[in-house]
Tab-separated table of C-alpha atoms in Angstrom:
chain	number	residue	atom	x	y	z
A	39	ILE	CA	-37.720	-64.234	-17.574
A	40	SER	CA	-37.110	-67.873	-18.463
A	41	ASN	CA	-40.329	-68.926	-16.723
A	42	TYR	CA	-42.236	-66.074	-18.340
A	43	ILE	CA	-41.102	-67.169	-21.821
A	44	ARG	CA	-42.164	-70.735	-21.046
A	45	ASP	CA	-45.600	-69.493	-19.951
A	46	ILE	CA	-46.070	-67.745	-23.293
A	47	TYR	CA	-44.704	-70.677	-25.312
A	48	GLN	CA	-47.108	-73.074	-23.604
A	49	THR	CA	-50.139	-70.841	-24.129
A	50	GLY	CA	-52.609	-71.887	-26.808
A	51	ASP	CA	-51.001	-72.767	-30.129
A	52	ILE	CA	-48.038	-70.381	-29.856
A	53	LYS	CA	-45.472	-73.178	-30.022
A	54	SER	CA	-46.557	-73.983	-33.594
A	55	THR	CA	-45.375	-70.511	-34.657
A	56	VAL	CA	-41.839	-71.050	-33.336
A	57	ASN	CA	-38.929	-72.691	-35.163
A	58	ILE	CA	-35.776	-71.932	-33.224
A	59	GLU	CA	-33.468	-73.694	-35.688
A	60	GLU	CA	-34.677	-71.551	-38.582
A	61	ALA	CA	-34.348	-68.455	-36.419
A	62	LYS	CA	-30.743	-69.328	-35.607
A	63	VAL	CA	-29.911	-69.888	-39.270
A	64	GLY	CA	-31.452	-66.551	-40.157
A	65	TYR	CA	-29.581	-64.547	-37.529
A	66	TYR	CA	-26.189	-66.183	-37.891
A	67	THR	CA	-26.103	-65.951	-41.677
A	68	ALA	CA	-27.648	-62.467	-41.992
A	69	PHE	CA	-25.078	-60.698	-39.837
A	70	LEU	CA	-21.808	-62.005	-41.208
A	71	LYS	CA	-20.039	-58.698	-40.616
A	72	TYR	CA	-20.207	-59.485	-36.891
A	73	ASP	CA	-19.320	-63.164	-37.259
A	74	PRO	CA	-17.751	-63.887	-40.677
A	75	SER	CA	-17.444	-67.607	-39.912
A	76	GLY	CA	-21.106	-68.236	-40.656
A	77	LEU	CA	-21.094	-71.019	-38.061
A	78	ILE	CA	-24.427	-71.740	-36.385
A	79	PRO	CA	-24.101	-72.607	-32.676
A	80	LYS	CA	-25.411	-75.986	-31.588
A	81	GLY	CA	-26.059	-75.079	-27.963
A	82	GLY	CA	-27.920	-72.410	-26.096
A	83	TYR	CA	-31.345	-73.994	-26.541
A	84	THR	CA	-33.785	-74.231	-23.632
A	85	ASP	CA	-36.651	-76.732	-23.763
A	86	LEU	CA	-39.571	-74.317	-23.484
A	87	SER	CA	-42.059	-77.177	-23.121
A	88	GLU	CA	-40.721	-77.980	-19.622
A	89	ARG	CA	-42.755	-76.834	-16.647
A	90	HIS	CA	-41.565	-74.750	-13.735
A	91	ASP	CA	-42.517	-74.617	-10.062
A	92	ARG	CA	-43.907	-71.108	-9.630
A	93	GLY	CA	-47.405	-69.808	-10.223
A	94	GLN	CA	-47.988	-68.600	-13.776
A	95	PHE	CA	-48.611	-64.967	-14.734
A	96	LYS	CA	-48.515	-63.479	-11.221
A	97	SER	CA	-50.015	-60.015	-11.029
A	98	ASP	CA	-48.117	-56.950	-9.855
A	99	SER	CA	-50.038	-56.999	-6.570
A	100	GLU	CA	-48.853	-60.539	-5.905
A	101	THR	CA	-45.214	-59.793	-6.569
A	102	LYS	CA	-44.938	-56.216	-5.264
A	103	GLY	CA	-42.545	-55.897	-2.359
A	104	SER	CA	-40.991	-59.314	-2.777
A	105	SER	CA	-37.226	-59.506	-2.629
A	106	PRO	CA	-35.246	-60.528	-5.717
A	107	LYS	CA	-34.759	-64.265	-5.995
A	108	SER	CA	-31.683	-66.116	-7.124
A	109	THR	CA	-31.505	-69.337	-9.089
A	110	ILE	CA	-28.557	-70.303	-6.878
A	111	SER	CA	-29.357	-71.034	-3.258
A	112	GLY	CA	-27.386	-68.779	-0.919
A	113	GLU	CA	-26.294	-66.270	-3.582
A	114	PHE	CA	-25.653	-62.686	-2.444
A	115	ILE	CA	-28.131	-60.181	-3.941
A	116	ARG	CA	-27.246	-56.489	-3.674
A	117	SER	CA	-30.055	-54.063	-2.829
A	118	GLU	CA	-30.790	-51.110	-5.100
A	119	SER	CA	-30.192	-47.467	-4.224
A	120	LYS	CA	-33.373	-45.439	-3.696
A	121	PHE	CA	-32.145	-41.848	-4.038
A	122	ARG	CA	-31.290	-41.244	-7.695
A	123	ASN	CA	-31.537	-37.473	-8.287
A	124	VAL	CA	-29.123	-35.468	-10.448
A	125	ILE	CA	-27.494	-32.059	-10.166
A	126	SER	CA	-27.633	-29.871	-13.279
A	127	GLU	CA	-28.507	-26.376	-14.443
A	128	SER	CA	-31.698	-27.727	-15.980
A	129	ASP	CA	-32.854	-29.430	-12.787
A	130	GLU	CA	-35.461	-27.391	-10.897
A	131	LYS	CA	-34.502	-28.717	-7.469
A	132	PHE	CA	-30.769	-29.455	-7.472
A	133	LYS	CA	-28.641	-26.876	-9.265
A	134	PRO	CA	-24.813	-26.718	-9.191
A	135	GLU	CA	-23.553	-24.374	-6.477
A	136	PRO	CA	-20.238	-24.282	-4.604
A	137	ASP	CA	-20.374	-25.325	-0.930
A	138	ARG	CA	-23.996	-26.470	-1.212
A	139	TYR	CA	-23.380	-30.191	-1.522
A	140	HIS	CA	-21.656	-32.566	0.854
A	141	LEU	CA	-20.336	-36.136	0.675
A	142	ILE	CA	-20.657	-38.657	3.499
A	143	VAL	CA	-18.242	-41.497	2.880
A	144	SER	CA	-16.067	-44.221	4.342
A	145	TYR	CA	-12.592	-44.892	2.977
A	146	ALA	CA	-13.234	-48.526	3.849
A	147	CYS	CA	-16.107	-48.834	1.374
A	148	PRO	CA	-15.154	-49.471	-2.289
A	149	TRP	CA	-18.348	-47.771	-3.540
A	150	CYS	CA	-17.394	-44.671	-1.546
A	151	HIS	CA	-13.809	-44.949	-2.755
A	152	ARG	CA	-14.806	-44.326	-6.382
A	153	VAL	CA	-16.645	-41.158	-5.321
A	154	ILE	CA	-13.727	-39.927	-3.174
A	155	LEU	CA	-11.461	-40.505	-6.177
A	156	ALA	CA	-13.712	-38.470	-8.484
A	157	ARG	CA	-13.849	-35.560	-6.035
A	158	LYS	CA	-10.047	-35.515	-5.811
A	159	LEU	CA	-9.359	-36.065	-9.503
A	160	LYS	CA	-11.779	-33.297	-10.519
A	161	GLY	CA	-10.297	-30.846	-8.004
A	162	LEU	CA	-13.573	-30.367	-6.114
A	163	GLU	CA	-12.264	-30.360	-2.531
A	164	ASN	CA	-13.159	-26.672	-2.129
A	165	VAL	CA	-16.487	-27.050	-3.923
A	166	ILE	CA	-17.974	-30.107	-2.211
A	167	THR	CA	-17.333	-30.705	1.493
A	168	MET	CA	-16.887	-34.215	2.893
A	169	ASP	CA	-17.254	-36.134	6.164
A	170	VAL	CA	-15.477	-39.432	6.783
A	171	LEU	CA	-17.096	-42.272	8.750
A	172	SER	CA	-15.359	-44.769	10.994
A	173	PRO	CA	-14.333	-47.937	9.134
A	174	LEU	CA	-15.529	-50.010	12.120
A	175	PHE	CA	-18.943	-50.905	10.708
A	176	ASP	CA	-21.549	-51.995	13.246
A	177	SER	CA	-23.653	-54.819	11.786
A	178	VAL	CA	-26.630	-53.751	13.912
A	179	LYS	CA	-26.391	-49.942	14.030
A	180	GLY	CA	-24.594	-49.406	10.710
A	181	TRP	CA	-21.990	-46.832	9.688
A	182	ARG	CA	-20.971	-44.443	12.466
A	183	PHE	CA	-19.429	-41.003	12.824
A	184	ASP	CA	-16.489	-41.337	15.233
A	185	GLN	CA	-13.780	-38.702	15.017
A	186	SER	CA	-11.710	-40.540	17.641
A	187	TYR	CA	-10.736	-43.012	14.907
A	188	PRO	CA	-7.674	-41.663	13.010
A	189	GLY	CA	-8.613	-39.959	9.759
A	190	CYS	CA	-12.324	-39.642	10.561
A	191	THR	CA	-14.473	-36.544	11.037
A	192	PRO	CA	-17.561	-35.588	13.038
A	193	ASN	CA	-20.924	-35.254	11.352
A	194	THR	CA	-20.895	-31.634	10.177
A	195	VAL	CA	-24.306	-31.560	8.451
A	196	THR	CA	-26.727	-33.263	10.873
A	197	ASP	CA	-26.714	-34.327	14.515
A	198	HIS	CA	-26.961	-38.067	13.807
A	199	GLU	CA	-24.300	-40.478	15.011
A	200	TYR	CA	-25.362	-43.426	12.822
A	201	ILE	CA	-26.221	-43.395	9.122
A	202	PRO	CA	-29.546	-45.311	9.404
A	203	ASP	CA	-30.797	-42.547	11.729
A	204	LEU	CA	-29.900	-39.930	9.128
A	205	TYR	CA	-31.972	-41.835	6.547
A	206	LYS	CA	-34.915	-42.105	8.958
A	207	SER	CA	-34.848	-38.341	9.535
A	208	ILE	CA	-35.872	-37.771	5.898
A	209	GLY	CA	-38.201	-40.753	5.621
A	210	GLY	CA	-35.674	-43.226	4.216
A	211	ASP	CA	-35.051	-46.797	5.316
A	212	GLN	CA	-31.602	-47.505	3.907
A	213	ARG	CA	-28.181	-47.607	5.587
A	214	THR	CA	-25.739	-47.375	2.706
A	215	VAL	CA	-23.014	-44.944	1.754
A	216	PRO	CA	-21.865	-42.901	-0.119
A	217	ILE	CA	-24.413	-40.156	0.388
A	218	LEU	CA	-24.477	-36.920	-1.598
A	219	TRP	CA	-26.233	-34.482	0.731
A	220	ASP	CA	-27.815	-31.117	-0.072
A	221	LYS	CA	-26.980	-28.755	2.804
A	222	LYS	CA	-29.450	-26.172	1.509
A	223	LEU	CA	-32.532	-28.421	1.317
A	224	LYS	CA	-31.299	-30.801	4.046
A	225	THR	CA	-31.925	-33.954	2.052
A	226	ILE	CA	-30.176	-36.683	0.067
A	227	VAL	CA	-29.518	-36.023	-3.600
A	228	SER	CA	-28.184	-39.487	-4.355
A	229	ASN	CA	-26.890	-42.599	-2.624
A	230	GLU	CA	-25.915	-44.401	-5.819
A	231	SER	CA	-22.145	-44.256	-6.321
A	232	SER	CA	-22.254	-44.618	-10.106
A	233	ASP	CA	-24.661	-41.667	-10.373
A	234	ILE	CA	-22.589	-39.533	-8.002
A	235	LEU	CA	-19.509	-40.317	-10.063
A	236	ARG	CA	-21.224	-38.933	-13.181
A	237	ILE	CA	-22.490	-35.878	-11.286
A	238	LEU	CA	-19.001	-35.014	-10.049
A	239	ASN	CA	-17.565	-35.460	-13.524
A	240	THR	CA	-19.575	-32.667	-15.158
A	241	ALA	CA	-21.972	-30.788	-12.862
A	242	PHE	CA	-19.332	-28.585	-11.216
A	243	ASP	CA	-16.961	-27.976	-14.111
A	244	LYS	CA	-17.363	-24.195	-13.932
A	245	PHE	CA	-16.108	-24.238	-10.342
A	246	THR	CA	-12.894	-26.202	-10.969
A	247	GLU	CA	-9.779	-25.718	-13.053
A	248	SER	CA	-9.606	-29.431	-13.868
A	249	LYS	CA	-10.065	-30.318	-17.546
A	250	LEU	CA	-10.280	-34.053	-16.849
A	251	ASP	CA	-13.285	-35.762	-18.421
A	252	LEU	CA	-13.804	-39.259	-17.034
A	253	TYR	CA	-16.689	-39.959	-19.414
A	254	PRO	CA	-15.774	-38.471	-22.804
A	255	LYS	CA	-18.497	-38.638	-25.423
A	256	GLU	CA	-16.426	-40.548	-27.974
A	257	LEU	CA	-15.663	-43.336	-25.472
A	258	ARG	CA	-19.007	-43.639	-23.716
A	259	ALA	CA	-20.157	-46.810	-25.463
A	260	LYS	CA	-16.897	-48.569	-24.622
A	261	ILE	CA	-16.947	-47.284	-21.039
A	262	ASP	CA	-20.542	-48.421	-20.527
A	263	ASP	CA	-19.775	-51.907	-21.839
A	264	MET	CA	-16.668	-52.149	-19.668
A	265	ASN	CA	-18.537	-50.893	-16.583
A	266	THR	CA	-21.265	-53.503	-17.010
A	267	TRP	CA	-18.773	-56.345	-17.219
A	268	ILE	CA	-16.505	-55.071	-14.434
A	269	TYR	CA	-19.406	-54.532	-12.046
A	270	SER	CA	-20.982	-57.926	-12.599
A	271	GLU	CA	-17.848	-60.057	-12.601
A	272	ILE	CA	-15.398	-58.166	-10.361
A	273	ASN	CA	-16.848	-55.228	-8.335
A	274	ASN	CA	-19.884	-57.196	-7.204
A	275	GLY	CA	-18.354	-60.565	-8.028
A	276	VAL	CA	-16.011	-60.510	-5.030
A	277	TYR	CA	-18.980	-59.853	-2.731
A	278	LYS	CA	-20.889	-62.765	-4.230
A	279	ALA	CA	-18.011	-64.969	-3.096
A	280	GLY	CA	-17.488	-63.266	0.252
A	281	PHE	CA	-21.148	-63.166	1.274
A	282	ALA	CA	-22.223	-66.490	-0.231
A	283	LYS	CA	-24.367	-68.586	2.127
A	284	THR	CA	-23.838	-71.970	0.460
A	285	GLN	CA	-20.908	-73.864	-0.978
A	286	GLU	CA	-22.573	-73.936	-4.389
A	287	ALA	CA	-22.961	-70.153	-4.480
A	288	TYR	CA	-19.398	-69.608	-3.259
A	289	ASN	CA	-17.911	-72.065	-5.784
A	290	LEU	CA	-19.705	-70.381	-8.675
A	291	ALA	CA	-18.732	-66.868	-7.569
A	292	TYR	CA	-15.115	-67.912	-6.947
A	293	ASP	CA	-14.772	-69.404	-10.437
A	294	ASN	CA	-16.401	-66.378	-12.062
A	295	VAL	CA	-14.070	-63.912	-10.320
A	296	PHE	CA	-10.911	-65.661	-11.461
A	297	LYS	CA	-12.230	-66.212	-14.981
A	298	ALA	CA	-12.845	-62.458	-15.097
A	299	LEU	CA	-9.363	-61.670	-13.752
A	300	ASP	CA	-7.813	-63.963	-16.366
A	301	SER	CA	-9.754	-62.136	-19.079
A	302	LEU	CA	-8.835	-58.760	-17.626
A	303	ASP	CA	-5.149	-59.618	-17.614
A	304	ARG	CA	-5.321	-60.611	-21.275
A	305	LEU	CA	-7.231	-57.443	-22.148
A	306	LEU	CA	-4.615	-55.233	-20.476
A	307	GLU	CA	-1.741	-56.860	-22.329
A	308	ASN	CA	-2.000	-54.337	-25.154
A	309	ARG	CA	-3.794	-51.469	-23.388
A	310	LYS	CA	-2.541	-48.817	-21.034
A	311	TRP	CA	-6.018	-48.232	-19.576
A	312	LEU	CA	-9.236	-50.235	-19.697
A	313	VAL	CA	-10.684	-48.681	-22.857
A	314	GLY	CA	-7.450	-47.648	-24.547
A	315	ASP	CA	-4.927	-44.861	-24.040
A	316	GLN	CA	-7.121	-42.598	-21.884
A	317	PHE	CA	-7.782	-42.836	-18.149
A	318	THR	CA	-11.580	-42.927	-17.712
A	319	GLU	CA	-14.455	-43.652	-15.375
A	320	ALA	CA	-13.997	-47.363	-16.081
A	321	ASP	CA	-10.554	-47.276	-14.441
A	322	VAL	CA	-11.941	-45.324	-11.477
A	323	ARG	CA	-14.660	-47.941	-10.946
A	324	LEU	CA	-12.316	-50.908	-11.161
A	325	PHE	CA	-9.509	-49.555	-8.984
A	326	PRO	CA	-11.180	-49.740	-5.518
A	327	THR	CA	-11.838	-53.471	-5.881
A	328	LEU	CA	-8.365	-54.384	-7.090
A	329	TYR	CA	-6.761	-52.032	-4.555
A	330	ARG	CA	-8.273	-54.192	-1.794
A	331	PHE	CA	-7.887	-57.590	-3.409
A	332	ASP	CA	-4.536	-58.972	-2.229
A	333	HIS	CA	-4.747	-57.484	1.245
A	334	ILE	CA	-8.423	-58.167	2.028
A	335	TYR	CA	-10.518	-60.143	-0.440
A	336	TYR	CA	-7.883	-62.852	-0.914
A	337	PHE	CA	-8.193	-63.756	2.777
A	338	VAL	CA	-11.536	-62.496	4.058
A	339	PHE	CA	-13.593	-63.468	0.998
A	340	ARG	CA	-11.602	-66.705	0.473
A	341	LEU	CA	-10.608	-65.636	-3.059
A	342	ASN	CA	-7.275	-67.392	-2.705
A	343	GLU	CA	-6.488	-68.866	-6.101
A	344	LYS	CA	-4.024	-66.105	-6.954
A	345	PHE	CA	-2.730	-62.793	-5.679
A	346	LEU	CA	-3.097	-59.971	-8.186
A	347	ILE	CA	0.682	-59.607	-8.066
A	348	GLU	CA	0.761	-62.888	-10.013
A	349	TYR	CA	-1.048	-61.204	-12.920
A	350	LYS	CA	1.581	-59.315	-14.898
A	351	ASN	CA	-0.693	-56.873	-16.712
A	352	ILE	CA	-3.139	-56.277	-13.880
A	353	SER	CA	-0.209	-55.535	-11.547
A	354	ARG	CA	1.196	-53.028	-14.005
A	355	TRP	CA	-2.218	-51.339	-14.389
A	356	LEU	CA	-2.733	-51.242	-10.626
A	357	LYS	CA	0.644	-49.587	-9.973
A	358	GLN	CA	0.189	-47.042	-12.745
A	359	THR	CA	-3.319	-46.201	-11.495
A	360	LEU	CA	-2.022	-45.646	-7.965
A	361	ALA	CA	0.637	-43.363	-9.453
A	362	TYR	CA	-2.004	-41.315	-11.335
A	363	PRO	CA	-2.132	-37.789	-9.791
A	364	GLY	CA	-4.556	-37.719	-6.883
A	365	VAL	CA	-5.318	-41.443	-6.632
A	366	LYS	CA	-2.978	-42.308	-3.776
A	367	GLU	CA	-4.133	-39.289	-1.754
A	368	ALA	CA	-7.753	-40.444	-2.126
A	369	SER	CA	-7.012	-43.969	-0.876
A	370	ASN	CA	-6.568	-45.260	2.667
A	371	PHE	CA	-5.341	-48.814	3.242
A	372	GLN	CA	-5.646	-48.655	7.020
A	373	HIS	CA	-9.329	-47.794	6.805
A	374	CYS	CA	-9.869	-50.596	4.272
A	375	LYS	CA	-8.292	-53.108	6.630
A	376	GLY	CA	-10.059	-51.581	9.622
A	377	TYR	CA	-13.485	-52.481	8.208
A	378	PHE	CA	-12.652	-56.164	8.455
A	379	GLY	CA	-10.564	-55.876	11.621
A	380	LYS	CA	-13.385	-56.406	14.090
A	381	THR	CA	-10.818	-57.109	16.822
A	382	LYS	CA	-9.238	-53.698	16.024
A	383	ILE	CA	-5.999	-55.505	15.186
A	384	ASN	CA	-5.291	-55.005	11.487
A	385	PRO	CA	-3.147	-57.515	9.553
A	386	LEU	CA	0.303	-56.320	8.494
A	387	GLY	CA	0.673	-58.504	5.398
A	388	PRO	CA	0.954	-59.460	2.625
A	389	ASP	CA	4.478	-58.133	2.235
A	390	HIS	CA	3.931	-56.775	-1.296
A	391	ASN	CA	2.231	-53.423	-1.751
A	392	VAL	CA	0.758	-51.893	-4.889
A	393	GLY	CA	2.366	-48.594	-3.922
């Protein structure tokens, strides 16, 4: 985007139409209800007359299929989910029905964990069936069904042993979980955890006695804002540190994670839950990351500035979330540790436990 703006600025006589200082004065004095100080920031200005090192105005055909680039060498970039359907009465293909849909998950995966939590919290165990993968992820073959591992199940919806083979059977090329599977049409509804979380929150309400609403209308703006920040700085932030390929990328990710945790601890000082007095989707999305932090990310991802137990308000939130009805039953520490225990010997420590 920065390079694109520079291209435009340097085209023809466009620069003569731009006065950034006047623009700043206009914005920061016109909206005093948002910032009553009336102060005009000095910084935040990019020299748009500078050149950049990529070709200008590349066409779609030139850029199509290219992987996302990072401005930081070695930074971890998460791939996007490709199955993004919904389940609703108004949808022609995927309508809500009991025992039609099926979850394929791993307790070791934090993105799966949020979905497992939603299924439990909404009381949908008898509405949506679920298979559990082995936490021993194979870097070559991917996630595997292996019922010999304690707490795991066989594949009850297809005959595939590995998840990438399941994707290939319907023309897909991904290898991620969770998967929301349609047993009737024998296809994937969604493999995006945030979408599945929303589907489980409302699509099957007539089949459950639960009155819990994780995404209430009056709090949606706050939840969306919180989700955006939590995902960028904490959910995905820990992976940016753990999967960084250069020291520069790791250093930046490390600093960002602990800046976010400091801010989170301050935010929770006067709040019971993330957006106020009500337990919501935002809490469900944050919990899997913090649940794993002291026991896994601190060591494996080298995020070793502080244990979460050293944050007074985060520790209190974490314990009260684990005590929320259904949360502990939908969580499995041994599977979380098993994912990183490639030698099949799981660490016993740290001594403290959020439970």
